Coordinates of C-alpha atoms in Angstrom, one line a residue:
M4 CA 68.1 27.4 65.2
E5 CA 67.8 26.4 61.5
V6 CA 69.3 23.0 62.4
L7 CA 66.8 22.5 65.2
R8 CA 63.9 23.5 62.9
E9 CA 65.0 21.0 60.3
N10 CA 65.3 18.3 62.9
K11 CA 61.8 19.0 64.1
M12 CA 60.5 18.8 60.6
T13 CA 62.3 15.5 59.7
A14 CA 61.4 13.8 63.0
P15 CA 57.7 13.3 62.1
K16 CA 58.7 12.0 58.7
T17 CA 61.1 9.5 60.3
S18 CA 58.4 8.4 62.8
R19 CA 55.9 8.0 60.1
S20 CA 58.3 5.9 58.0
L21 CA 59.1 3.7 61.0
L22 CA 55.3 3.3 61.7
Q23 CA 54.8 2.3 58.1
G24 CA 57.6 -0.2 58.4
S25 CA 56.0 -1.7 61.6
L26 CA 52.7 -2.0 59.8
V27 CA 54.5 -4.0 57.1
V28 CA 55.8 -6.4 59.8
L29 CA 52.3 -6.8 61.3
C30 CA 50.4 -7.2 58.1
S31 CA 52.6 -8.6 55.4
F32 CA 51.0 -12.0 55.4
W33 CA 47.5 -10.5 55.4
T34 CA 48.4 -8.7 52.2
A35 CA 49.5 -11.9 50.5
V36 CA 46.0 -12.0 49.1
C37 CA 47.4 -9.5 46.5
E38 CA 49.3 -12.4 45.0
A39 CA 46.9 -12.6 42.0
H40 CA 48.8 -12.6 38.7
V41 CA 48.5 -8.8 38.3
K42 CA 49.4 -8.8 34.6
W43 CA 46.5 -11.1 33.8
F44 CA 44.0 -8.4 34.7
I45 CA 45.4 -5.0 33.7
D46 CA 46.7 -3.5 30.5
T47 CA 50.4 -3.3 31.1
D48 CA 50.9 -1.0 28.1
S49 CA 48.7 1.7 29.5
A50 CA 48.9 1.1 33.3
S51 CA 49.2 4.3 35.2
V52 CA 48.6 5.5 38.8
E53 CA 48.2 9.2 39.7
N54 CA 51.2 10.5 41.6
F55 CA 52.9 7.1 41.5
Q56 CA 56.2 7.0 43.3
P57 CA 58.1 3.8 43.8
Y58 CA 60.0 3.0 47.0
S59 CA 63.7 3.3 47.1
L60 CA 65.9 0.6 48.7
T61 CA 66.8 2.9 51.6
D62 CA 63.2 3.7 52.6
A63 CA 62.3 2.4 56.1
P64 CA 59.3 0.2 55.0
V65 CA 61.6 -1.6 52.5
L66 CA 64.4 -2.1 55.0
V67 CA 62.0 -3.4 57.7
C68 CA 60.1 -5.6 55.3
C69 CA 63.4 -7.1 54.0
A70 CA 64.6 -7.7 57.5
V71 CA 61.4 -9.5 58.4
G72 CA 61.6 -11.6 55.2
L73 CA 65.2 -12.7 56.1
L74 CA 64.0 -13.5 59.6
V75 CA 61.2 -15.7 58.3
I76 CA 63.7 -17.5 56.0
A77 CA 66.1 -18.1 58.9
L78 CA 63.3 -19.4 61.1
S79 CA 62.2 -21.7 58.4
V80 CA 65.7 -23.2 58.2
V81 CA 65.9 -23.7 62.0
L82 CA 62.3 -25.0 62.2
D83 CA 63.0 -27.5 59.4
T84 CA 65.7 -29.2 61.4
R85 CA 63.3 -29.6 64.3
L86 CA 60.2 -30.7 62.6
P87 CA 59.5 -34.5 62.5
T88 CA 60.1 -36.2 59.2
L89 CA 56.8 -37.2 57.7
R90 CA 56.4 -40.6 56.2
I91 CA 56.4 -40.6 52.4
A92 CA 53.0 -41.4 51.0
E93 CA 52.4 -44.8 49.6
S94 CA 52.9 -45.4 45.9
K95 CA 49.2 -45.4 45.0
T96 CA 48.7 -42.0 46.6
R97 CA 51.9 -40.7 44.9
H98 CA 50.6 -41.9 41.6
D99 CA 47.2 -40.3 42.1
F100 CA 48.6 -36.9 42.8
I101 CA 51.0 -37.1 39.8
E102 CA 47.9 -37.9 37.7
L103 CA 46.2 -34.7 39.1
L104 CA 49.2 -32.6 38.1
R105 CA 49.1 -34.1 34.6
I106 CA 45.3 -33.5 34.3
F107 CA 45.4 -30.0 35.7
T108 CA 48.3 -28.9 33.5
G109 CA 46.7 -30.4 30.4
M110 CA 43.4 -28.6 31.1
S111 CA 45.2 -25.3 31.7
L112 CA 47.3 -25.5 28.5
L113 CA 44.3 -26.6 26.3
L114 CA 42.0 -23.8 27.6
T115 CA 44.8 -21.2 27.4
A116 CA 45.5 -22.3 23.8
Y117 CA 41.8 -21.9 23.0
E118 CA 42.1 -18.3 24.1
G119 CA 45.0 -17.7 21.8
A120 CA 47.6 -17.3 24.5
L121 CA 50.8 -19.2 25.6
V122 CA 50.7 -20.5 29.1
A123 CA 49.3 -17.2 30.6
P124 CA 46.2 -15.1 29.5
H125 CA 48.2 -12.0 28.9
L126 CA 50.8 -13.7 26.7
Q127 CA 48.8 -13.6 23.5
A128 CA 50.5 -15.4 20.6
T129 CA 51.1 -13.3 17.5
G130 CA 52.0 -14.0 13.9
S131 CA 52.4 -17.4 12.2
L132 CA 55.1 -18.4 14.7
G133 CA 52.8 -17.6 17.6
L134 CA 50.1 -19.7 15.9
A135 CA 52.4 -22.6 15.6
F136 CA 53.3 -22.5 19.3
N137 CA 49.7 -22.1 20.1
L138 CA 48.8 -25.3 18.3
L139 CA 51.8 -27.0 20.0
E140 CA 50.4 -25.9 23.3
A141 CA 47.0 -27.4 22.4
L142 CA 48.7 -30.7 21.3
I143 CA 50.6 -30.9 24.7
G144 CA 47.3 -30.4 26.5
I145 CA 45.7 -33.2 24.5
F146 CA 48.6 -35.6 25.2
L147 CA 48.4 -34.9 28.9
L148 CA 44.7 -35.3 29.2
A149 CA 44.7 -38.4 27.1
N150 CA 47.6 -39.8 29.2
R151 CA 49.6 -40.7 26.1
F152 CA 53.2 -39.8 25.1
I153 CA 53.8 -38.1 28.4
Q154 CA 57.6 -38.0 28.1
Q155 CA 57.3 -36.7 24.6
A156 CA 54.8 -34.1 25.9
A157 CA 57.4 -33.0 28.5
V158 CA 59.9 -32.4 25.7
L159 CA 57.3 -30.4 23.8
I160 CA 56.8 -28.3 27.0
F161 CA 60.5 -27.4 26.8
L162 CA 59.9 -26.4 23.2
L163 CA 56.8 -24.4 24.1
Y164 CA 58.8 -22.6 26.8
A165 CA 61.5 -21.7 24.2
G166 CA 58.6 -20.3 22.1
I167 CA 57.6 -18.0 25.0
V168 CA 61.2 -16.8 25.2
V169 CA 61.2 -16.0 21.5
Q170 CA 57.8 -14.4 21.5
F171 CA 57.9 -12.4 24.7
G172 CA 61.5 -12.4 26.0
F173 CA 63.2 -14.1 28.9
H174 CA 61.9 -11.6 31.4
S175 CA 58.3 -12.7 30.7
A176 CA 59.2 -16.4 30.3
I177 CA 61.0 -16.6 33.7
E178 CA 57.7 -15.7 35.4
Y179 CA 56.3 -19.0 34.3
F180 CA 59.4 -21.1 35.0
N181 CA 57.1 -23.4 37.0
V182 CA 55.7 -24.7 33.7
F183 CA 59.3 -25.7 32.7
G184 CA 59.5 -27.4 36.1
I185 CA 56.4 -29.4 35.4
G186 CA 58.0 -30.5 32.2
L187 CA 61.1 -31.7 34.1
F188 CA 58.9 -33.5 36.6
L189 CA 57.0 -35.4 33.9
F190 CA 60.2 -36.1 32.0
F191 CA 62.0 -37.6 35.0
N192 CA 59.0 -39.6 36.0
N193 CA 58.5 -41.3 32.7
F194 CA 61.7 -43.0 31.8
K195 CA 61.3 -46.6 30.5
T196 CA 64.8 -47.7 31.3
P197 CA 65.2 -48.8 35.0
A198 CA 68.7 -47.4 35.2
L199 CA 67.5 -44.0 34.1
V200 CA 64.6 -44.1 36.5
V201 CA 66.9 -44.8 39.4
R202 CA 69.3 -42.1 38.4
Y203 CA 66.9 -39.2 37.5
K204 CA 63.5 -39.8 39.2
P205 CA 64.8 -38.7 42.6
Y206 CA 65.3 -35.2 41.2
S207 CA 61.8 -34.8 39.8
V208 CA 60.2 -33.3 42.9
D209 CA 63.2 -31.1 43.6
S210 CA 63.1 -29.7 40.0
L211 CA 59.4 -28.9 40.3
R212 CA 59.9 -27.2 43.7
I213 CA 62.9 -25.1 42.7
C214 CA 61.4 -24.0 39.3
T215 CA 58.1 -23.0 41.1
G216 CA 60.2 -21.0 43.7
I217 CA 62.0 -19.1 40.9
S218 CA 58.7 -18.4 39.2
L219 CA 57.3 -16.9 42.5
I220 CA 60.3 -14.6 42.9
A221 CA 60.2 -13.5 39.3
L222 CA 56.5 -12.6 39.7
A223 CA 57.1 -10.7 42.9
L224 CA 59.8 -8.6 41.2
S225 CA 58.0 -7.9 38.0
E226 CA 54.5 -7.2 39.4
K227 CA 55.0 -5.9 42.9
L228 CA 58.5 -4.8 43.6
L229 CA 60.4 -3.6 40.5
G230 CA 56.9 -3.5 38.8
A231 CA 55.1 -1.8 41.7
L232 CA 53.2 0.3 39.2
Y233 CA 51.4 -2.8 38.0
G234 CA 50.4 -3.8 41.5
Q235 CA 49.1 -0.4 42.3
A236 CA 47.2 -0.2 39.0
F237 CA 45.6 -3.5 39.9
L238 CA 44.5 -2.2 43.3
T239 CA 43.0 0.9 41.7
Q240 CA 40.9 -1.3 39.4
Y241 CA 39.9 -4.1 41.9
Q242 CA 40.0 -2.4 45.3
W243 CA 41.8 -5.3 47.2
N244 CA 43.5 -3.1 49.8
F245 CA 41.3 -4.0 52.8
M246 CA 43.7 -2.6 55.4
A247 CA 42.0 0.8 55.7
A248 CA 38.8 -1.0 56.6
L249 CA 40.6 -2.7 59.4
G250 CA 41.7 0.6 60.8
F251 CA 45.2 0.8 59.3
D252 CA 44.8 4.2 57.6
L253 CA 48.5 4.5 56.8
F254 CA 48.6 1.3 54.9
S255 CA 48.4 2.8 51.4
D256 CA 48.2 0.9 48.2
R257 CA 51.9 1.5 47.8
L258 CA 52.7 -0.2 51.1
F259 CA 50.2 -3.0 50.4
V260 CA 51.9 -3.9 47.1
L261 CA 55.4 -3.8 48.8
A262 CA 54.3 -6.2 51.6
A263 CA 52.7 -8.6 49.1
G264 CA 55.8 -8.6 46.9
I265 CA 58.2 -9.3 49.7
T266 CA 55.9 -12.1 51.0
E267 CA 55.7 -13.7 47.6
A268 CA 59.5 -13.5 47.2
V269 CA 60.0 -15.1 50.6
F270 CA 57.7 -18.0 49.6
G271 CA 59.8 -18.4 46.5
V272 CA 63.1 -18.5 48.5
L273 CA 61.7 -21.1 50.9
L274 CA 60.8 -23.3 48.0
I275 CA 64.2 -23.0 46.4
I276 CA 66.1 -23.9 49.6
G277 CA 63.6 -26.6 50.4
T278 CA 62.8 -25.8 54.0
T279 CA 59.3 -26.2 55.5
T280 CA 58.1 -27.0 52.0
R281 CA 54.8 -28.5 52.9
L282 CA 53.9 -25.6 55.3
T283 CA 54.9 -23.1 52.6
M284 CA 52.8 -24.7 49.9
I285 CA 49.8 -24.9 52.2
V286 CA 50.0 -21.2 52.9
V287 CA 50.5 -20.3 49.3
S288 CA 47.6 -22.5 48.2
L289 CA 45.3 -20.9 50.8
V290 CA 46.4 -17.4 49.5
M291 CA 45.7 -18.3 45.9
F292 CA 42.4 -19.9 46.9
T293 CA 41.5 -16.7 48.8
S294 CA 42.3 -14.5 45.8
N295 CA 39.9 -16.5 43.6
V296 CA 37.2 -16.2 46.3
V297 CA 37.7 -12.4 46.5
F298 CA 37.1 -12.1 42.8
I299 CA 33.9 -14.0 43.1
I300 CA 32.7 -12.0 46.1
Q301 CA 33.3 -8.8 44.3
G302 CA 31.3 -10.1 41.3
H303 CA 34.3 -10.3 38.9
N304 CA 33.4 -13.7 37.5
L305 CA 35.4 -13.6 34.3
P306 CA 38.7 -12.7 36.2
A307 CA 37.9 -15.5 38.7
R308 CA 37.6 -18.0 35.9
T309 CA 40.7 -16.7 34.2
E310 CA 42.7 -17.0 37.5
F311 CA 41.3 -20.5 38.1
V312 CA 42.4 -21.8 34.7
G313 CA 45.8 -20.1 35.0
H314 CA 46.3 -21.5 38.5
L315 CA 45.5 -25.1 37.6
P316 CA 49.2 -26.1 37.0
F317 CA 50.1 -24.5 40.3
M318 CA 47.3 -26.4 42.1
G319 CA 48.7 -29.7 40.8
T320 CA 52.2 -28.6 41.9
A321 CA 51.0 -27.7 45.3
L322 CA 49.4 -31.1 45.8
I323 CA 52.6 -32.8 44.8
L324 CA 54.8 -30.8 47.1
I325 CA 52.3 -31.0 50.0
V326 CA 52.3 -34.8 49.7
L327 CA 55.9 -35.5 48.8
G328 CA 57.6 -32.5 50.5
Y329 CA 60.9 -31.1 49.3
G330 CA 62.0 -34.1 47.3
Q331 CA 65.0 -36.4 47.8
R332 CA 68.1 -34.5 46.7
L333 CA 68.4 -30.7 46.6
K334 CA 67.7 -29.1 50.0
V335 CA 69.9 -26.6 51.9
T336 CA 69.8 -28.4 55.3
R337 CA 70.5 -31.8 53.6
I338 CA 73.5 -30.3 51.8
E339 CA 74.7 -29.0 55.2
R340 CA 74.3 -32.4 56.8
D341 CA 76.1 -34.1 53.9
A342 CA 79.0 -31.7 54.1
A343 CA 79.3 -32.2 57.8
G344 CA 79.3 -35.9 57.4
S345 CA 82.1 -35.8 54.8
D346 CA 84.2 -33.6 57.1
A347 CA 83.7 -36.1 59.9

């Protein structure tokens, strides 16, 4: 009788967990709007949520969400082999979009340096070393906006990234690995020697794409999965969980953050492996645009401006990847085809 009573008590819990997992499946892409850079808008040192309890890896919503994420990745690989190959944009169009990446990155770095931060609003430079890297950041922004010494500016971006590691640690720096990728892209595209151009330029888009994917995965882990507390603290402050208004009462802030984190991580994986790159970047760009609009609608004009400035390098990256796709070298389905060809 005791066993039967325990089974009856655990059955509703199991059903509730499965229902929550199903809601993750249905709504994970809706919750992608929570992909704002959480740490830009909350105090990470004092972030707290009443009765906060993170998910464990064996919880049903986590298992279901991970399964759906893996399914999306598999479908992307299959779909990529069946989609028509789009014609590469003409050289003038490619040049124009590269110029936009340069301008957007220069504006973001210069404005962020003005606020006393390195690359991101919450990474406030400290001490004399921080001031030196802050001035370096401003110099890079000036070089990029003036369209002078671009390859040298790219090298300085690598030095700036090293400064972020020194000031804030690798775990914070990896969240902005996309900036390192922009440095690689600019470096590979500005060789003066024809032999070096032929050898390295084909890797420029791939480097940009992969570094951006790593950045998205790092942000998903630090702000929404391993750092779920930060995501929930953000929702407490800004009330972005709209699922209850749509009738999904069981879709708590906890579940909302989980779904957003898995979605962001899936986007990152798709960029790294290089499948359906254009489609992925269109979706991510729409998500980031939506998050900015939500800030404006809610009357949070300062956070909206902060996010816009911080997202400028990503906007430039998105334009490059939408126009040029995955690149010319590093892509999982290409590697498979090359391996099959060598075996034959």
